[in-house]
Amino acid sequence: MRWDIFCSVVDNYGDIGVTWRLARQLAAEHGLAVRLWVDEPAAFARLCPQADAALAQQWLAGVEVCRWTADFPSVAAADVVIEAFACTLPARYVEAMAARVEPPLWLNLEYLSAEDWVPGCHGLPSPQPGGLQKFFFFPGFVPGTGGLLREAGLLERRRQFQADAGARQAFLAGLGVPPVAGAWLISLFAYENPVLGPWLDALAQGAQPVQLLVPRGRIEGDLYRWLGVAAAQAGDCWQRGSLHLHLLPFVSQDDYDRLLWSCDFNAVRGEDSFVRAQWAGRPLLWHIYQQEEGAHWDKLDAFLALYRAALPPLAGEALTAWWHAWNGRGDMAQAWQALCGQAEALAAHAQDWCREQASRPDLATALVQFHRNWLSCAA
Ligand code: TRH
């Protein structure tokens, strides 16, 4: 069975982050011949350092990765075609789909949202010219959605790593992060954020030692402003009061998982790091990708409502205030103080939430099952 996945990198790393994970998992766990078309190989090579951004075609982790150029080659269409996040397929490729004797299953893999309309839209068909039919496939957190990307054995690998203090220390030492007695570890991946300064003030002035681990990225400018430095490089570290800051390289996707597993709290952004932080089983802080007219607030609050449902009220309120402040509504220093008092409840809940989500079918398996059902309906 051949599957083609199309990824157009709009900006950032979420599009390629999700499709690369999905492609690898379909090949490794479902024995499928997967081809991943990417229009920005340089973004891909940052997540997968073994990749050569100059190549038009390469094989990595059992996946054929091809450069998607404006002048799209004439190729046979696959049995299943996934357009990620409504990227427009090349016209020539759509013609090849229509020319097949057996039409392919065409899926639009949608953005992740906890909003309550999602189960009602998951799996809906959308007729296309040329007799083709496209279906909307929605990831999600509740039954009736397509679930979340989760590789087989992921949580067991994570548990083993977290239970092995030596492995964690060796991993962090490889990133230039020495142990600091009694410190909380926090990873920080975020867009530009004007409330970083107030949070760092609170961390520096607090009684609790904190090591903040910052992979290189868009938050660097705000960090430098607060530190009063003009520039820095991966490996640099600073201490301000109780706060130890470490600038890290942008690591491979697999190492980013280990970084999340190593930390007590993880500040994440976008879509993919948001899910990976949930699999880390540790409390998270979400810097959501901002949308026009504030549409991201509905998404943020829909997730919070689900996530905090089983939390004690005080912990739920502290978490909500912290997430709201980080996204521009509220006082970040105050929110952090309130949150510290709920750290234990939040840590226990992060594990419960992870277990509950992992009890559902993962997204790759749900896609394979969707295809099977579609084939049996067509027969
Ligand atoms: O990069 P993002 O901000 O992507 C976003 C979202 O996908 C959003 O939904 C989309 O609309 C917007 O782009 C255009 O955040 P995200 O989704 O977390 O992707 C980051 C990827 O980078 C993820 O796969 C983890 C990976 N990563 C590494 O591999 N190494 C690193 O050091 C870091 C910090 C991240």
GROMACS .gro file of C-alpha atoms and ligand atoms in nm:
model
  414
    1MET     CA    1   0.000   0.000   0.000
    2ARG     CA    2   0.148   0.337  -0.096
    3TRP     CA    3   0.081   0.659   0.094
    4ASP     CA    4   0.181   1.012  -0.014
    5ILE     CA    5   0.192   1.291   0.244
    6PHE     CA    6   0.216   1.653   0.131
    7CYS     CA    7   0.362   1.917   0.361
    8SER     CA    8   0.386   2.285   0.284
    9VAL     CA    9   0.591   2.467   0.546
   10VAL     CA   10   0.394   2.786   0.610
   11ASP     CA   11   0.624   2.915   0.880
   12ASN     CA   12   0.777   2.756   1.188
   13TYR     CA   13   0.817   2.383   1.236
   14GLY     CA   14   0.473   2.246   1.320
   15ASP     CA   15   0.374   2.137   0.969
   16ILE     CA   16   0.690   1.942   0.905
   17GLY     CA   17   0.711   1.829   1.269
   18VAL     CA   18   0.372   1.657   1.249
   19THR     CA   19   0.407   1.512   0.899
   20TRP     CA   20   0.757   1.376   0.958
   21ARG     CA   21   0.640   1.198   1.274
   22LEU     CA   22   0.337   1.059   1.098
   23ALA     CA   23   0.537   0.942   0.794
   24ARG     CA   24   0.790   0.761   1.013
   25GLN     CA   25   0.523   0.592   1.218
   26LEU     CA   26   0.319   0.475   0.918
   27ALA     CA   27   0.632   0.320   0.766
   28ALA     CA   28   0.772   0.168   1.086
   29GLU     CA   29   0.455   0.040   1.252
   30HIS     CA   30   0.217  -0.024   0.964
   31GLY     CA   31   0.459  -0.147   0.696
   32LEU     CA   32   0.343   0.115   0.445
   33ALA     CA   33   0.544   0.262   0.158
   34VAL     CA   34   0.541   0.630   0.253
   35ARG     CA   35   0.658   0.925   0.048
   36LEU     CA   36   0.676   1.265   0.216
   37TRP     CA   37   0.672   1.572  -0.010
   38VAL     CA   38   0.819   1.881   0.158
   39ASP     CA   39   0.850   2.225   0.000
   40GLU     CA   40   1.112   2.351   0.247
   41PRO     CA   41   1.381   2.088   0.300
   42ALA     CA   42   1.586   2.326   0.518
   43ALA     CA   43   1.311   2.331   0.786
   44PHE     CA   44   1.299   1.952   0.772
   45ALA     CA   45   1.677   1.922   0.815
   46ARG     CA   46   1.658   2.117   1.143
   47LEU     CA   47   1.433   1.854   1.298
   48CYS     CA   48   1.616   1.567   1.132
   49PRO     CA   49   1.987   1.652   1.116
   50GLN     CA   50   2.066   1.336   0.911
   51ALA     CA   51   1.869   1.487   0.622
   52ASP     CA   52   2.047   1.661   0.335
   53ALA     CA   53   1.845   1.970   0.242
   54ALA     CA   54   2.010   1.981  -0.102
   55LEU     CA   55   1.875   1.644  -0.217
   56ALA     CA   56   1.564   1.614  -0.435
   57GLN     CA   57   1.499   1.267  -0.295
   58GLN     CA   58   1.634   1.070   0.000
   59TRP     CA   59   1.545   0.774   0.223
   60LEU     CA   60   1.532   0.835   0.598
   61ALA     CA   61   1.385   0.608   0.868
   62GLY     CA   62   1.212   0.400   0.599
   63VAL     CA   63   1.044   0.707   0.443
   64GLU     CA   64   1.109   0.842   0.094
   65VAL     CA   65   1.146   1.217   0.142
   66CYS     CA   66   1.106   1.424  -0.177
   67ARG     CA   67   1.143   1.791  -0.243
   68TRP     CA   68   0.809   1.942  -0.351
   69THR     CA   69   0.891   2.196  -0.623
   70ALA     CA   70   0.663   2.433  -0.815
   71ASP     CA   71   0.737   2.232  -1.130
   72PHE     CA   72   0.587   1.909  -0.992
   73PRO     CA   73   0.705   1.589  -1.164
   74SER     CA   74   0.470   1.350  -1.333
   75VAL     CA   75   0.430   1.063  -1.082
   76ALA     CA   76   0.171   0.792  -1.021
   77ALA     CA   77  -0.071   0.882  -0.741
   78ALA     CA   78  -0.060   0.672  -0.423
   79ASP     CA   79  -0.343   0.464  -0.269
   80VAL     CA   80  -0.382   0.713   0.015
   81VAL     CA   81  -0.303   1.083  -0.021
   82ILE     CA   82  -0.275   1.313   0.279
   83GLU     CA   83  -0.267   1.688   0.238
   84ALA     CA   84  -0.153   1.827   0.568
   85PHE     CA   85  -0.328   2.136   0.706
   86ALA     CA   86  -0.518   2.212   0.384
   87CYS     CA   87  -0.207   2.264   0.172
   88THR     CA   88  -0.313   2.271  -0.194
   89LEU     CA   89  -0.201   1.962  -0.386
   90PRO     CA   90  -0.016   2.017  -0.716
   91ALA     CA   91  -0.265   2.024  -1.008
   92ARG     CA   92  -0.063   1.762  -1.193
   93TYR     CA   93  -0.082   1.528  -0.897
   94VAL     CA   94  -0.462   1.574  -0.864
   95GLU     CA   95  -0.489   1.479  -1.233
   96ALA     CA   96  -0.289   1.164  -1.159
   97MET     CA   97  -0.529   1.085  -0.873
   98ALA     CA   98  -0.831   1.123  -1.102
   99ALA     CA   99  -0.663   0.906  -1.366
  100ARG     CA  100  -0.632   0.603  -1.135
  101VAL     CA  101  -0.864   0.308  -1.202
  102GLU     CA  102  -0.926   0.274  -0.828
  103PRO     CA  103  -0.960   0.627  -0.686
  104PRO     CA  104  -0.728   0.698  -0.394
  105LEU     CA  105  -0.842   0.791  -0.046
  106TRP     CA  106  -0.779   1.166  -0.019
  107LEU     CA  107  -0.753   1.309   0.331
  108ASN     CA  108  -0.705   1.657   0.464
  109LEU     CA  109  -0.525   1.622   0.796
  110GLU     CA  110  -0.656   1.917   0.997
  111TYR     CA  111  -0.520   2.125   1.285
  112LEU     CA  112  -0.556   1.999   1.640
  113SER     CA  113  -0.831   2.153   1.849
  114ALA     CA  114  -1.026   2.060   2.161
  115GLU     CA  115  -1.329   2.265   2.051
  116ASP     CA  116  -1.659   2.080   2.076
  117TRP     CA  117  -1.746   2.103   1.704
  118VAL     CA  118  -1.450   1.881   1.613
  119PRO     CA  119  -1.609   1.533   1.658
  120GLY     CA  120  -1.901   1.646   1.438
  121CYS     CA  121  -1.667   1.740   1.152
  122HIS     CA  122  -1.419   1.453   1.180
  123GLY     CA  123  -1.447   1.218   0.882
  124LEU     CA  124  -1.686   1.436   0.679
  125PRO     CA  125  -1.656   1.401   0.300
  126SER     CA  126  -1.608   1.688   0.059
  127PRO     CA  127  -1.678   1.610  -0.310
  128GLN     CA  128  -1.408   1.734  -0.548
  129PRO     CA  129  -1.399   1.791  -0.924
  130GLY     CA  130  -1.309   1.485  -1.133
  131GLY     CA  131  -1.524   1.248  -0.923
  132LEU     CA  132  -1.276   1.249  -0.635
  133GLN     CA  133  -1.379   1.274  -0.273
  134LYS     CA  134  -1.178   1.430   0.006
  135PHE     CA  135  -1.234   1.362   0.377
  136PHE     CA  136  -1.156   1.582   0.674
  137PHE     CA  137  -0.951   1.405   0.937
  138PHE     CA  138  -0.931   1.582   1.272
  139PRO     CA  139  -0.686   1.498   1.548
  140GLY     CA  140  -0.833   1.541   1.895
  141PHE     CA  141  -0.849   1.460   2.262
  142VAL     CA  142  -1.191   1.295   2.284
  143PRO     CA  143  -1.365   0.989   2.138
  144GLY     CA  144  -1.503   1.060   1.792
  145THR     CA  145  -1.185   1.239   1.677
  146GLY     CA  146  -0.870   1.103   1.510
  147GLY     CA  147  -0.666   1.105   1.834
  148LEU     CA  148  -0.306   1.218   1.880
  149LEU     CA  149   0.021   1.109   1.724
  150ARG     CA  150   0.185   0.860   1.960
  151GLU     CA  151   0.445   0.604   1.854
  152ALA     CA  152   0.428   0.249   1.990
  153GLY     CA  153   0.629   0.217   2.312
  154LEU     CA  154   0.670   0.595   2.350
  155LEU     CA  155   0.541   0.611   2.706
  156GLU     CA  156   0.744   0.311   2.814
  157ARG     CA  157   1.061   0.471   2.673
  158ARG     CA  158   0.973   0.792   2.850
  159ARG     CA  159   0.909   0.612   3.180
  160GLN     CA  160   1.243   0.431   3.163
  161PHE     CA  161   1.427   0.754   3.090
  162GLN     CA  162   1.256   0.940   3.373
  163ALA     CA  163   1.329   0.655   3.615
  164ASP     CA  164   1.700   0.663   3.526
  165ALA     CA  165   1.862   0.968   3.690
  166GLY     CA  166   2.197   0.882   3.529
  167ALA     CA  167   2.050   0.882   3.177
  168ARG     CA  168   1.886   1.217   3.240
  169GLN     CA  169   2.205   1.368   3.381
  170ALA     CA  170   2.413   1.235   3.090
  171PHE     CA  171   2.164   1.374   2.838
  172LEU     CA  172   2.165   1.717   3.002
  173ALA     CA  173   2.544   1.715   3.036
  174GLY     CA  174   2.560   1.653   2.658
  175LEU     CA  175   2.369   1.980   2.617
  176GLY     CA  176   2.607   2.161   2.854
  177VAL     CA  177   2.361   2.168   3.147
  178PRO     CA  178   2.523   2.079   3.483
  179PRO     CA  179   2.308   1.972   3.780
  180VAL     CA  180   2.207   2.243   4.032
  181ALA     CA  181   2.104   2.103   4.371
  182GLY     CA  182   1.728   2.115   4.431
  183ALA     CA  183   1.655   2.313   4.113
  184TRP     CA  184   1.337   2.279   3.909
  185LEU     CA  185   1.409   2.229   3.540
  186ILE     CA  186   1.193   2.422   3.295
  187SER     CA  187   1.224   2.406   2.917
  188LEU     CA  188   1.124   2.713   2.720
  189PHE     CA  189   1.005   2.704   2.357
  190ALA     CA  190   0.791   3.003   2.265
  191TYR     CA  191   0.724   3.277   2.012
  192GLU     CA  192   0.828   3.634   2.088
  193ASN     CA  193   0.658   3.714   2.419
  194PRO     CA  194   0.650   4.049   2.601
  195VAL     CA  195   0.568   3.884   2.935
  196LEU     CA  196   0.886   3.678   2.939
  197GLY     CA  197   1.057   3.957   3.138
  198PRO     CA  198   0.804   3.959   3.427
  199TRP     CA  199   0.821   3.581   3.447
  200LEU     CA  200   1.202   3.583   3.454
  201ASP     CA  201   1.192   3.852   3.726
  202ALA     CA  202   0.968   3.626   3.935
  203LEU     CA  203   1.193   3.324   3.874
  204ALA     CA  204   1.507   3.521   3.966
  205GLN     CA  205   1.350   3.660   4.285
  206GLY     CA  206   1.182   3.337   4.399
  207ALA     CA  207   1.318   3.111   4.674
  208GLN     CA  208   1.305   2.805   4.449
  209PRO     CA  209   1.618   2.754   4.233
  210VAL     CA  210   1.525   2.709   3.867
  211GLN     CA  211   1.721   2.604   3.560
  212LEU     CA  212   1.560   2.740   3.247
  213LEU     CA  213   1.663   2.553   2.933
  214VAL     CA  214   1.606   2.750   2.614
  215PRO     CA  215   1.663   2.593   2.272
  216ARG     CA  216   1.755   2.860   2.017
  217GLY     CA  217   1.457   3.023   1.851
  218ARG     CA  218   1.217   3.315   1.832
  219ILE     CA  219   1.217   3.387   2.209
  220GLU     CA  220   1.589   3.470   2.207
  221GLY     CA  221   1.539   3.845   2.145
  222ASP     CA  222   1.323   3.884   2.458
  223LEU     CA  223   1.570   3.679   2.656
  224TYR     CA  224   1.868   3.893   2.552
  225ARG     CA  225   1.678   4.213   2.631
  226TRP     CA  226   1.607   4.090   2.983
  227LEU     CA  227   1.967   3.975   3.029
  228GLY     CA  228   2.107   4.295   2.879
  229VAL     CA  229   2.325   4.111   2.628
  230ALA     CA  230   2.354   4.181   2.257
  231ALA     CA  231   2.398   3.824   2.138
  232ALA     CA  232   2.484   3.476   2.263
  233GLN     CA  233   2.549   3.127   2.141
  234ALA     CA  234   2.431   2.779   2.228
  235GLY     CA  235   2.612   2.664   2.542
  236ASP     CA  236   2.607   3.008   2.706
  237CYS     CA  237   2.464   3.031   3.057
  238TRP     CA  238   2.384   3.307   3.305
  239GLN     CA  239   2.273   3.327   3.667
  240ARG     CA  240   2.035   3.592   3.802
  241GLY     CA  241   1.932   3.530   4.164
  242SER     CA  242   1.765   3.188   4.186
  243LEU     CA  243   1.749   3.159   3.809
  244HIS     CA  244   2.007   2.972   3.600
  245LEU     CA  245   1.957   3.026   3.228
  246HIS     CA  246   2.101   2.796   2.962
  247LEU     CA  247   2.087   2.864   2.591
  248LEU     CA  248   2.074   2.530   2.407
  249PRO     CA  249   2.110   2.439   2.042
  250PHE     CA  250   1.792   2.361   1.850
  251VAL     CA  251   1.804   1.982   1.896
  252SER     CA  252   1.674   1.694   1.684
  253GLN     CA  253   1.309   1.599   1.727
  254ASP     CA  254   1.403   1.288   1.929
  255ASP     CA  255   1.631   1.488   2.158
  256TYR     CA  256   1.356   1.745   2.204
  257ASP     CA  257   1.141   1.465   2.349
  258ARG     CA  258   1.422   1.380   2.591
  259LEU     CA  259   1.447   1.745   2.689
  260LEU     CA  260   1.074   1.752   2.770
  261TRP     CA  261   1.104   1.426   2.966
  262SER     CA  262   1.394   1.574   3.167
  263CYS     CA  263   1.206   1.883   3.286
  264ASP     CA  264   0.961   1.949   3.571
  265PHE     CA  265   0.766   2.200   3.360
  266ASN     CA  266   0.767   2.259   2.986
  267ALA     CA  267   0.675   2.579   2.808
  268VAL     CA  268   0.575   2.481   2.455
  269ARG     CA  269   0.412   2.638   2.152
  270GLY     CA  270   0.230   2.550   1.832
  271GLU     CA  271   0.082   2.206   1.795
  272ASP     CA  272   0.345   1.936   1.794
  273SER     CA  273   0.552   2.043   2.095
  274PHE     CA  274   0.219   2.092   2.279
  275VAL     CA  275   0.132   1.724   2.228
  276ARG     CA  276   0.482   1.601   2.304
  277ALA     CA  277   0.476   1.790   2.636
  278GLN     CA  278   0.157   1.602   2.724
  279TRP     CA  279   0.330   1.271   2.653
  280ALA     CA  280   0.614   1.385   2.882
  281GLY     CA  281   0.365   1.356   3.170
  282ARG     CA  282   0.475   1.687   3.322
  283PRO     CA  283   0.286   2.016   3.368
  284LEU     CA  284   0.299   2.237   3.061
  285LEU     CA  285   0.257   2.601   2.966
  286TRP     CA  286   0.116   2.660   2.617
  287HIS     CA  287   0.207   2.961   2.404
  288ILE     CA  288  -0.060   2.917   2.141
  289TYR     CA  289  -0.007   3.024   1.779
  290GLN     CA  290  -0.198   3.353   1.746
  291GLN     CA  291  -0.478   3.370   1.493
  292GLU     CA  292  -0.667   3.662   1.344
  293GLU     CA  293  -0.952   3.807   1.550
  294GLY     CA  294  -0.833   3.618   1.856
  295ALA     CA  295  -0.969   3.282   1.732
  296HIS     CA  296  -0.689   3.109   1.923
  297TRP     CA  297  -0.856   3.199   2.255
  298ASP     CA  298  -1.146   2.962   2.183
  299LYS     CA  299  -0.893   2.688   2.116
  300LEU     CA  300  -0.694   2.763   2.428
  301ASP     CA  301  -0.998   2.776   2.655
  302ALA     CA  302  -1.153   2.464   2.502
  303PHE     CA  303  -0.837   2.271   2.582
  304LEU     CA  304  -0.812   2.418   2.932
  305ALA     CA  305  -1.174   2.323   3.006
  306LEU     CA  306  -1.100   1.961   2.916
  307TYR     CA  307  -0.760   1.946   3.079
  308ARG     CA  308  -0.863   2.100   3.410
  309ALA     CA  309  -1.192   1.911   3.448
  310ALA     CA  310  -1.036   1.656   3.685
  311LEU     CA  311  -0.804   1.903   3.862
  312PRO     CA  312  -0.885   2.036   4.210
  313PRO     CA  313  -1.043   2.383   4.159
  314LEU     CA  314  -0.752   2.584   4.302
  315ALA     CA  315  -0.500   2.407   4.080
  316GLY     CA  316  -0.728   2.451   3.778
  317GLU     CA  317  -0.760   2.822   3.847
  318ALA     CA  318  -0.386   2.865   3.893
  319LEU     CA  319  -0.316   2.684   3.567
  320THR     CA  320  -0.573   2.890   3.377
  321ALA     CA  321  -0.435   3.218   3.512
  322TRP     CA  322  -0.080   3.112   3.420
  323TRP     CA  323  -0.172   3.014   3.062
  324HIS     CA  324  -0.382   3.328   3.016
  325ALA     CA  325  -0.104   3.553   3.144
  326TRP     CA  326   0.154   3.386   2.917
  327ASN     CA  327  -0.072   3.451   2.620
  328GLY     CA  328  -0.124   3.817   2.708
  329ARG     CA  329  -0.410   3.830   2.958
  330GLY     CA  330  -0.302   3.876   3.318
  331ASP     CA  331  -0.001   3.919   3.543
  332MET     CA  332   0.263   3.656   3.474
  333ALA     CA  333   0.461   3.708   3.797
  334GLN     CA  334   0.151   3.674   4.015
  335ALA     CA  335   0.028   3.377   3.813
  336TRP     CA  336   0.361   3.199   3.857
  337GLN     CA  337   0.353   3.250   4.233
  338ALA     CA  338   0.004   3.100   4.258
  339LEU     CA  339   0.107   2.814   4.034
  340CYS     CA  340   0.407   2.719   4.249
  341GLY     CA  341   0.165   2.645   4.533
  342GLN     CA  342  -0.016   2.394   4.310
  343ALA     CA  343   0.292   2.226   4.163
  344GLU     CA  344   0.227   1.888   4.326
  345ALA     CA  345  -0.135   1.865   4.217
  346LEU     CA  346  -0.038   1.968   3.864
  347ALA     CA  347   0.242   1.712   3.844
  348ALA     CA  348   0.008   1.430   3.950
  349HIS     CA  349  -0.257   1.546   3.706
  350ALA     CA  350  -0.013   1.561   3.415
  351GLN     CA  351   0.049   1.187   3.461
  352ASP     CA  352  -0.324   1.108   3.481
  353TRP     CA  353  -0.399   1.314   3.172
  354CYS     CA  354  -0.121   1.140   2.980
  355ARG     CA  355  -0.252   0.795   3.081
  356GLU     CA  356  -0.607   0.887   2.983
  357GLN     CA  357  -0.500   1.018   2.640
  358ALA     CA  358  -0.282   0.713   2.582
  359SER     CA  359  -0.582   0.483   2.640
  360ARG     CA  360  -0.722   0.601   2.301
  361PRO     CA  361  -0.608   0.482   1.957
  362ASP     CA  362  -0.319   0.689   1.821
  363LEU     CA  363  -0.362   0.904   1.511
  364ALA     CA  364  -0.157   0.689   1.270
  365THR     CA  365  -0.355   0.378   1.368
  366ALA     CA  366  -0.680   0.573   1.334
  367LEU     CA  367  -0.580   0.680   0.982
  368VAL     CA  368  -0.501   0.322   0.881
  369GLN     CA  369  -0.837   0.210   1.026
  370PHE     CA  370  -1.017   0.492   0.842
  371HIS     CA  371  -0.866   0.367   0.516
  372ARG     CA  372  -0.973   0.006   0.592
  373ASN     CA  373  -1.329   0.119   0.664
  374TRP     CA  374  -1.336   0.327   0.347
  375LEU     CA  375  -1.214   0.030   0.141
  376SER     CA  376  -1.478  -0.199   0.288
  377CYS     CA  377  -1.754   0.059   0.221
  378ALA     CA  378  -1.632   0.094  -0.138
  379ALA     CA  379  -1.623  -0.288  -0.193
  380TRH     O1  380   0.702   2.562   1.520
  380TRH     P1  381   0.565   2.579   1.573
  380TRH     O2  382   0.535   2.707   1.630
  380TRH     O3  383   0.461   2.543   1.461
  380TRH     C1  384   0.337   2.611   1.449
  380TRH     C2  385   0.224   2.519   1.483
  380TRH     O4  386   0.227   2.394   1.421
  380TRH     C3  387   0.094   2.585   1.449
  380TRH     O5  388  -0.013   2.497   1.473
  380TRH     C4  389   0.099   2.628   1.304
  380TRH     O6  390  -0.021   2.682   1.266
  380TRH     C5  391   0.211   2.727   1.288
  380TRH     O7  392   0.334   2.667   1.323
  380TRH     C6  393   0.222   2.779   1.145
  380TRH     O8  394   0.541   2.474   1.693
  380TRH     P2  395   0.527   2.317   1.699
  380TRH     O9  396   0.404   2.271   1.631
  380TRH    O10  397   0.543   2.280   1.838
  380TRH    O11  398   0.651   2.259   1.616
  380TRH     C7  399   0.781   2.265   1.660
  380TRH     C8  400   0.857   2.141   1.616
  380TRH    O12  401   0.994   2.160   1.640
  380TRH     C9  402   0.815   2.016   1.693
  380TRH    O13  403   0.812   1.905   1.605
  380TRH    C10  404   0.929   1.997   1.793
  380TRH    C11  405   1.045   2.048   1.713
  380TRH     N1  406   1.163   2.093   1.788
  380TRH    C12  407   1.283   2.025   1.771
  380TRH    O14  408   1.287   1.927   1.695
  380TRH     N2  409   1.393   2.068   1.837
  380TRH    C13  410   1.392   2.174   1.922
  380TRH    O15  411   1.497   2.209   1.980
  380TRH    C14  412   1.267   2.241   1.941
  380TRH    C15  413   1.259   2.358   2.036
  380TRH    C16  414   1.155   2.199   1.873
   0.00000   0.00000   0.00000
